[in-house]
Amino acid sequence: MFARSFQPIFRRTYVSYKKYYLHPLEKNVSLISFSKDPKHLAIGKISHGSVKYDELSDSNSEKLIDLDDTKFKENPEFMNRLLDFFAKNIYHDFSYQLETAEYAGSFMPVYDYRSVPEYGRRSDVDDVFGWVRVNDRCEMIEGSWQANTFYRPFTQSHGLPQLTDFTMENMEDITKP
């Protein structure tokens, strides 16, 4: 989706969540990714205004970039792959299996961990990847996944995606070229 103009010499991380990596795309634009490998699929691209990639470091990237809705552009191919991964694998994610008791006989939201809802509260629609049906025995029903087309990989109030350990363990496969 996003063409790269040159290869990075250094890898940078985005401070707020150590699992993000920045890879240069243009002088003042970087790809943001869950992978150290710049060839892997990026979450999206971010503009860092007058700050050049070479001026960024692991300790100052968050302060200098000041990410907002106008500086982030999502990569639809990344979202398609992530939602496809959920459709096939959400049933095996222990983090979400723990929550099924609250949703017996209904649909359970599969939410982004950047904004975990308080007990008994609903997640913002922007922070829900999708829903999965839970049977009366508190088990997710395979094949019942419904993706949320309103999910946003960046929100002004909660930032970039934060995923479960299970999903992160599979991220290299999700983003591989």
PDB file of C-alpha atoms in Angstrom:
ATOM      1  CA  MET A   1       0.000   0.000   0.000  1.00  0.00           C
ATOM      2  CA  PHE A   2       2.694   2.501   0.976  1.00  0.00           C
ATOM      3  CA  ALA A   3       5.808   2.679  -1.208  1.00  0.00           C
ATOM      4  CA  ARG A   4       9.146   3.088   0.523  1.00  0.00           C
ATOM      5  CA  SER A   5      11.598   5.600  -0.915  1.00  0.00           C
ATOM      6  CA  PHE A   6      14.652   4.337   1.005  1.00  0.00           C
ATOM      7  CA  GLN A   7      15.683   1.778   3.613  1.00  0.00           C
ATOM      8  CA  PRO A   8      16.197   2.770   7.250  1.00  0.00           C
ATOM      9  CA  ILE A   9      19.649   2.940   8.751  1.00  0.00           C
ATOM     10  CA  PHE A  10      18.333   2.976  12.324  1.00  0.00           C
ATOM     11  CA  ARG A  11      15.160   1.613  13.839  1.00  0.00           C
ATOM     12  CA  ARG A  12      13.166   3.928  16.069  1.00  0.00           C
ATOM     13  CA  THR A  13      10.448   3.029  18.515  1.00  0.00           C
ATOM     14  CA  TYR A  14       7.476   5.157  19.431  1.00  0.00           C
ATOM     15  CA  VAL A  15       7.774   5.631  23.191  1.00  0.00           C
ATOM     16  CA  SER A  16       4.175   5.305  24.379  1.00  0.00           C
ATOM     17  CA  TYR A  17       4.021   1.608  23.515  1.00  0.00           C
ATOM     18  CA  LYS A  18       7.364  -0.111  23.029  1.00  0.00           C
ATOM     19  CA  LYS A  19       5.952  -2.474  20.416  1.00  0.00           C
ATOM     20  CA  TYR A  20       5.765   0.221  17.721  1.00  0.00           C
ATOM     21  CA  TYR A  21       8.587   0.779  15.258  1.00  0.00           C
ATOM     22  CA  LEU A  22       9.146   3.748  12.969  1.00  0.00           C
ATOM     23  CA  HIS A  23      10.615   3.242   9.488  1.00  0.00           C
ATOM     24  CA  PRO A  24      11.398   6.218   7.220  1.00  0.00           C
ATOM     25  CA  LEU A  25       9.219   6.666   4.161  1.00  0.00           C
ATOM     26  CA  GLU A  26       9.977  10.257   3.183  1.00  0.00           C
ATOM     27  CA  LYS A  27      11.960  13.058   4.817  1.00  0.00           C
ATOM     28  CA  ASN A  28       9.203  13.928   7.303  1.00  0.00           C
ATOM     29  CA  VAL A  29       6.975  10.854   7.042  1.00  0.00           C
ATOM     30  CA  SER A  30       7.488   7.443   8.639  1.00  0.00           C
ATOM     31  CA  LEU A  31       5.723   4.132   8.554  1.00  0.00           C
ATOM     32  CA  ILE A  32       4.596   2.936  11.969  1.00  0.00           C
ATOM     33  CA  SER A  33       4.649  -0.806  12.429  1.00  0.00           C
ATOM     34  CA  PHE A  34       4.514  -3.627  14.949  1.00  0.00           C
ATOM     35  CA  SER A  35       7.552  -5.159  13.236  1.00  0.00           C
ATOM     36  CA  LYS A  36      11.238  -4.287  13.422  1.00  0.00           C
ATOM     37  CA  ASP A  37      11.450  -5.384   9.791  1.00  0.00           C
ATOM     38  CA  PRO A  38      10.637  -2.428   7.500  1.00  0.00           C
ATOM     39  CA  LYS A  39       9.458  -4.849   4.790  1.00  0.00           C
ATOM     40  CA  HIS A  40       6.566  -6.019   6.967  1.00  0.00           C
ATOM     41  CA  LEU A  41       3.156  -4.425   6.662  1.00  0.00           C
ATOM     42  CA  ALA A  42       2.784  -1.127   8.539  1.00  0.00           C
ATOM     43  CA  ILE A  43      -0.191  -0.040  10.661  1.00  0.00           C
ATOM     44  CA  GLY A  44      -0.079   3.239   8.777  1.00  0.00           C
ATOM     45  CA  LYS A  45       2.062   6.260   8.176  1.00  0.00           C
ATOM     46  CA  ILE A  46       2.660   9.308  10.307  1.00  0.00           C
ATOM     47  CA  SER A  47       3.803  12.798   9.471  1.00  0.00           C
ATOM     48  CA  HIS A  48       6.274  14.363  11.856  1.00  0.00           C
ATOM     49  CA  GLY A  49       6.011  17.879  10.432  1.00  0.00           C
ATOM     50  CA  SER A  50       9.316  19.728  10.444  1.00  0.00           C
ATOM     51  CA  VAL A  51      11.044  16.960  12.434  1.00  0.00           C
ATOM     52  CA  LYS A  52      13.207  14.724  10.248  1.00  0.00           C
ATOM     53  CA  TYR A  53      13.489  10.997  10.883  1.00  0.00           C
ATOM     54  CA  ASP A  54      17.192  11.373  11.740  1.00  0.00           C
ATOM     55  CA  GLU A  55      16.248  13.714  14.613  1.00  0.00           C
ATOM     56  CA  LEU A  56      14.051  11.070  16.254  1.00  0.00           C
ATOM     57  CA  SER A  57      15.230   8.675  18.938  1.00  0.00           C
ATOM     58  CA  ASP A  58      13.578   6.083  21.163  1.00  0.00           C
ATOM     59  CA  SER A  59      13.413   8.614  23.989  1.00  0.00           C
ATOM     60  CA  ASN A  60      12.086  11.650  22.098  1.00  0.00           C
ATOM     61  CA  SER A  61       9.823  10.303  19.327  1.00  0.00           C
ATOM     62  CA  GLU A  62       6.554  10.667  21.218  1.00  0.00           C
ATOM     63  CA  LYS A  63       7.375  14.204  22.368  1.00  0.00           C
ATOM     64  CA  LEU A  64       8.515  15.398  18.948  1.00  0.00           C
ATOM     65  CA  ILE A  65       5.781  13.788  16.856  1.00  0.00           C
ATOM     66  CA  ASP A  66       2.732  14.679  18.997  1.00  0.00           C
ATOM     67  CA  LEU A  67       0.537  12.301  17.005  1.00  0.00           C
ATOM     68  CA  ASP A  68      -3.019  13.370  16.171  1.00  0.00           C
ATOM     69  CA  ASP A  69      -5.760  12.570  13.629  1.00  0.00           C
ATOM     70  CA  THR A  70      -4.242  14.865  11.004  1.00  0.00           C
ATOM     71  CA  LYS A  71      -0.798  13.208  11.187  1.00  0.00           C
ATOM     72  CA  PHE A  72      -1.850   9.551  10.978  1.00  0.00           C
ATOM     73  CA  LYS A  73      -3.068   7.714   7.876  1.00  0.00           C
ATOM     74  CA  GLU A  74      -4.109   4.103   8.340  1.00  0.00           C
ATOM     75  CA  ASN A  75      -3.025   1.272   6.076  1.00  0.00           C
ATOM     76  CA  PRO A  76      -6.237  -0.547   5.045  1.00  0.00           C
ATOM     77  CA  GLU A  77      -4.297  -3.685   4.099  1.00  0.00           C
ATOM     78  CA  PHE A  78      -2.993  -3.984   7.673  1.00  0.00           C
ATOM     79  CA  MET A  79      -6.525  -3.653   9.064  1.00  0.00           C
ATOM     80  CA  ASN A  80      -7.840  -6.273   6.617  1.00  0.00           C
ATOM     81  CA  ARG A  81      -5.166  -8.732   7.708  1.00  0.00           C
ATOM     82  CA  LEU A  82      -5.684  -8.035  11.406  1.00  0.00           C
ATOM     83  CA  LEU A  83      -9.450  -8.508  11.163  1.00  0.00           C
ATOM     84  CA  ASP A  84      -8.934 -11.682   9.109  1.00  0.00           C
ATOM     85  CA  PHE A  85      -6.627 -12.961  11.862  1.00  0.00           C
ATOM     86  CA  PHE A  86      -9.336 -12.259  14.456  1.00  0.00           C
ATOM     87  CA  ALA A  87     -11.972 -14.027  12.343  1.00  0.00           C
ATOM     88  CA  LYS A  88      -9.878 -17.210  12.346  1.00  0.00           C
ATOM     89  CA  ASN A  89      -8.128 -17.060  15.720  1.00  0.00           C
ATOM     90  CA  ILE A  90     -10.020 -14.979  18.284  1.00  0.00           C
ATOM     91  CA  TYR A  91     -11.489 -18.181  19.728  1.00  0.00           C
ATOM     92  CA  HIS A  92      -8.009 -19.201  20.949  1.00  0.00           C
ATOM     93  CA  ASP A  93      -7.103 -15.897  22.640  1.00  0.00           C
ATOM     94  CA  PHE A  94      -7.067 -16.508  26.389  1.00  0.00           C
ATOM     95  CA  SER A  95      -7.423 -12.784  27.154  1.00  0.00           C
ATOM     96  CA  TYR A  96     -10.848 -12.759  25.512  1.00  0.00           C
ATOM     97  CA  GLN A  97     -11.798 -16.251  26.733  1.00  0.00           C
ATOM     98  CA  LEU A  98     -11.652 -14.834  30.265  1.00  0.00           C
ATOM     99  CA  GLU A  99     -14.430 -12.371  29.420  1.00  0.00           C
ATOM    100  CA  THR A 100     -16.967 -14.765  27.941  1.00  0.00           C
ATOM    101  CA  ALA A 101     -18.889 -15.319  31.206  1.00  0.00           C
ATOM    102  CA  GLU A 102     -20.135 -11.748  31.094  1.00  0.00           C
ATOM    103  CA  TYR A 103     -21.568 -12.288  27.598  1.00  0.00           C
ATOM    104  CA  ALA A 104     -23.158 -15.763  27.781  1.00  0.00           C
ATOM    105  CA  GLY A 105     -25.891 -16.056  25.158  1.00  0.00           C
ATOM    106  CA  SER A 106     -24.969 -12.807  23.381  1.00  0.00           C
ATOM    107  CA  PHE A 107     -22.249 -11.085  21.381  1.00  0.00           C
ATOM    108  CA  MET A 108     -19.001 -10.142  23.110  1.00  0.00           C
ATOM    109  CA  PRO A 109     -17.007  -7.119  21.917  1.00  0.00           C
ATOM    110  CA  VAL A 110     -13.400  -7.814  20.980  1.00  0.00           C
ATOM    111  CA  TYR A 111     -11.939  -4.495  22.043  1.00  0.00           C
ATOM    112  CA  ASP A 112      -8.604  -2.785  21.634  1.00  0.00           C
ATOM    113  CA  TYR A 113      -6.573  -2.885  24.848  1.00  0.00           C
ATOM    114  CA  ARG A 114      -5.770   0.807  24.456  1.00  0.00           C
ATOM    115  CA  SER A 115      -9.145   1.463  26.075  1.00  0.00           C
ATOM    116  CA  VAL A 116     -10.297  -1.403  28.284  1.00  0.00           C
ATOM    117  CA  PRO A 117     -13.879  -0.743  29.397  1.00  0.00           C
ATOM    118  CA  GLU A 118     -14.705  -0.734  33.087  1.00  0.00           C
ATOM    119  CA  TYR A 119     -16.724  -3.710  34.310  1.00  0.00           C
ATOM    120  CA  GLY A 120     -20.315  -3.500  33.092  1.00  0.00           C
ATOM    121  CA  ARG A 121     -19.519  -0.700  30.617  1.00  0.00           C
ATOM    122  CA  ARG A 122     -19.384  -0.793  26.834  1.00  0.00           C
ATOM    123  CA  SER A 123     -16.355   0.024  24.722  1.00  0.00           C
ATOM    124  CA  ASP A 124     -16.397   2.981  22.352  1.00  0.00           C
ATOM    125  CA  VAL A 125     -17.250   1.758  18.848  1.00  0.00           C
ATOM    126  CA  ASP A 126     -13.921   3.214  17.607  1.00  0.00           C
ATOM    127  CA  ASP A 127     -12.099   0.848  19.991  1.00  0.00           C
ATOM    128  CA  VAL A 128     -13.887  -2.415  19.085  1.00  0.00           C
ATOM    129  CA  PHE A 129     -12.330  -4.675  16.434  1.00  0.00           C
ATOM    130  CA  GLY A 130     -15.524  -6.697  16.165  1.00  0.00           C
ATOM    131  CA  TRP A 131     -17.865  -9.045  17.993  1.00  0.00           C
ATOM    132  CA  VAL A 132     -18.045 -12.776  18.534  1.00  0.00           C
ATOM    133  CA  ARG A 133     -21.048 -14.823  19.645  1.00  0.00           C
ATOM    134  CA  VAL A 134     -20.804 -16.549  23.045  1.00  0.00           C
ATOM    135  CA  ASN A 135     -22.992 -19.578  23.768  1.00  0.00           C
ATOM    136  CA  ASP A 136     -24.780 -20.358  27.056  1.00  0.00           C
ATOM    137  CA  ARG A 137     -21.739 -22.373  28.225  1.00  0.00           C
ATOM    138  CA  CYS A 138     -19.596 -19.212  27.937  1.00  0.00           C
ATOM    139  CA  GLU A 139     -17.708 -20.467  24.872  1.00  0.00           C
ATOM    140  CA  MET A 140     -17.029 -18.383  21.787  1.00  0.00           C
ATOM    141  CA  ILE A 141     -18.810 -19.875  18.780  1.00  0.00           C
ATOM    142  CA  GLU A 142     -16.347 -20.422  15.935  1.00  0.00           C
ATOM    143  CA  GLY A 143     -17.407 -18.759  12.707  1.00  0.00           C
ATOM    144  CA  SER A 144     -19.510 -16.113  14.470  1.00  0.00           C
ATOM    145  CA  TRP A 145     -16.962 -13.278  14.139  1.00  0.00           C
ATOM    146  CA  GLN A 146     -18.391  -9.964  12.895  1.00  0.00           C
ATOM    147  CA  ALA A 147     -15.871  -7.241  12.049  1.00  0.00           C
ATOM    148  CA  ASN A 148     -16.508  -3.643  13.063  1.00  0.00           C
ATOM    149  CA  THR A 149     -16.129  -1.338  10.055  1.00  0.00           C
ATOM    150  CA  PHE A 150     -16.073   1.675  12.390  1.00  0.00           C
ATOM    151  CA  TYR A 151     -12.892   0.634  14.233  1.00  0.00           C
ATOM    152  CA  ARG A 152     -10.124   3.231  13.968  1.00  0.00           C
ATOM    153  CA  PRO A 153      -6.463   2.226  14.376  1.00  0.00           C
ATOM    154  CA  PHE A 154      -5.739   5.656  15.834  1.00  0.00           C
ATOM    155  CA  THR A 155      -8.010   7.760  18.018  1.00  0.00           C
ATOM    156  CA  GLN A 156      -7.159  11.129  19.479  1.00  0.00           C
ATOM    157  CA  SER A 157      -8.265  10.083  22.956  1.00  0.00           C
ATOM    158  CA  HIS A 158      -6.644   6.623  23.124  1.00  0.00           C
ATOM    159  CA  GLY A 159      -3.857   6.556  20.529  1.00  0.00           C
ATOM    160  CA  LEU A 160      -2.590   3.580  18.523  1.00  0.00           C
ATOM    161  CA  PRO A 161      -3.676  -0.079  18.885  1.00  0.00           C
ATOM    162  CA  GLN A 162      -2.618  -2.124  21.889  1.00  0.00           C
ATOM    163  CA  LEU A 163      -3.128  -5.818  21.320  1.00  0.00           C
ATOM    164  CA  THR A 164      -3.291  -8.929  23.492  1.00  0.00           C
ATOM    165  CA  ASP A 165      -0.206 -11.069  24.035  1.00  0.00           C
ATOM    166  CA  PHE A 166      -1.729 -13.781  21.823  1.00  0.00           C
ATOM    167  CA  THR A 167      -2.181 -11.376  18.915  1.00  0.00           C
ATOM    168  CA  MET A 168       1.287  -9.871  19.393  1.00  0.00           C
ATOM    169  CA  GLU A 169       2.837 -13.358  19.377  1.00  0.00           C
ATOM    170  CA  ASN A 170       1.341 -13.790  15.898  1.00  0.00           C
ATOM    171  CA  MET A 171       2.113 -10.280  14.611  1.00  0.00           C
ATOM    172  CA  GLU A 172       5.117 -11.277  12.470  1.00  0.00           C
ATOM    173  CA  ASP A 173       2.859 -13.699  10.559  1.00  0.00           C
ATOM    174  CA  ILE A 174       0.063 -11.138  10.282  1.00  0.00           C
ATOM    175  CA  THR A 175       2.367  -8.464   8.840  1.00  0.00           C
ATOM    176  CA  LYS A 176       4.769 -10.564   6.751  1.00  0.00           C
ATOM    177  CA  PRO A 177       5.221  -9.413   3.150  1.00  0.00           C
TER     178      PRO A 177
END
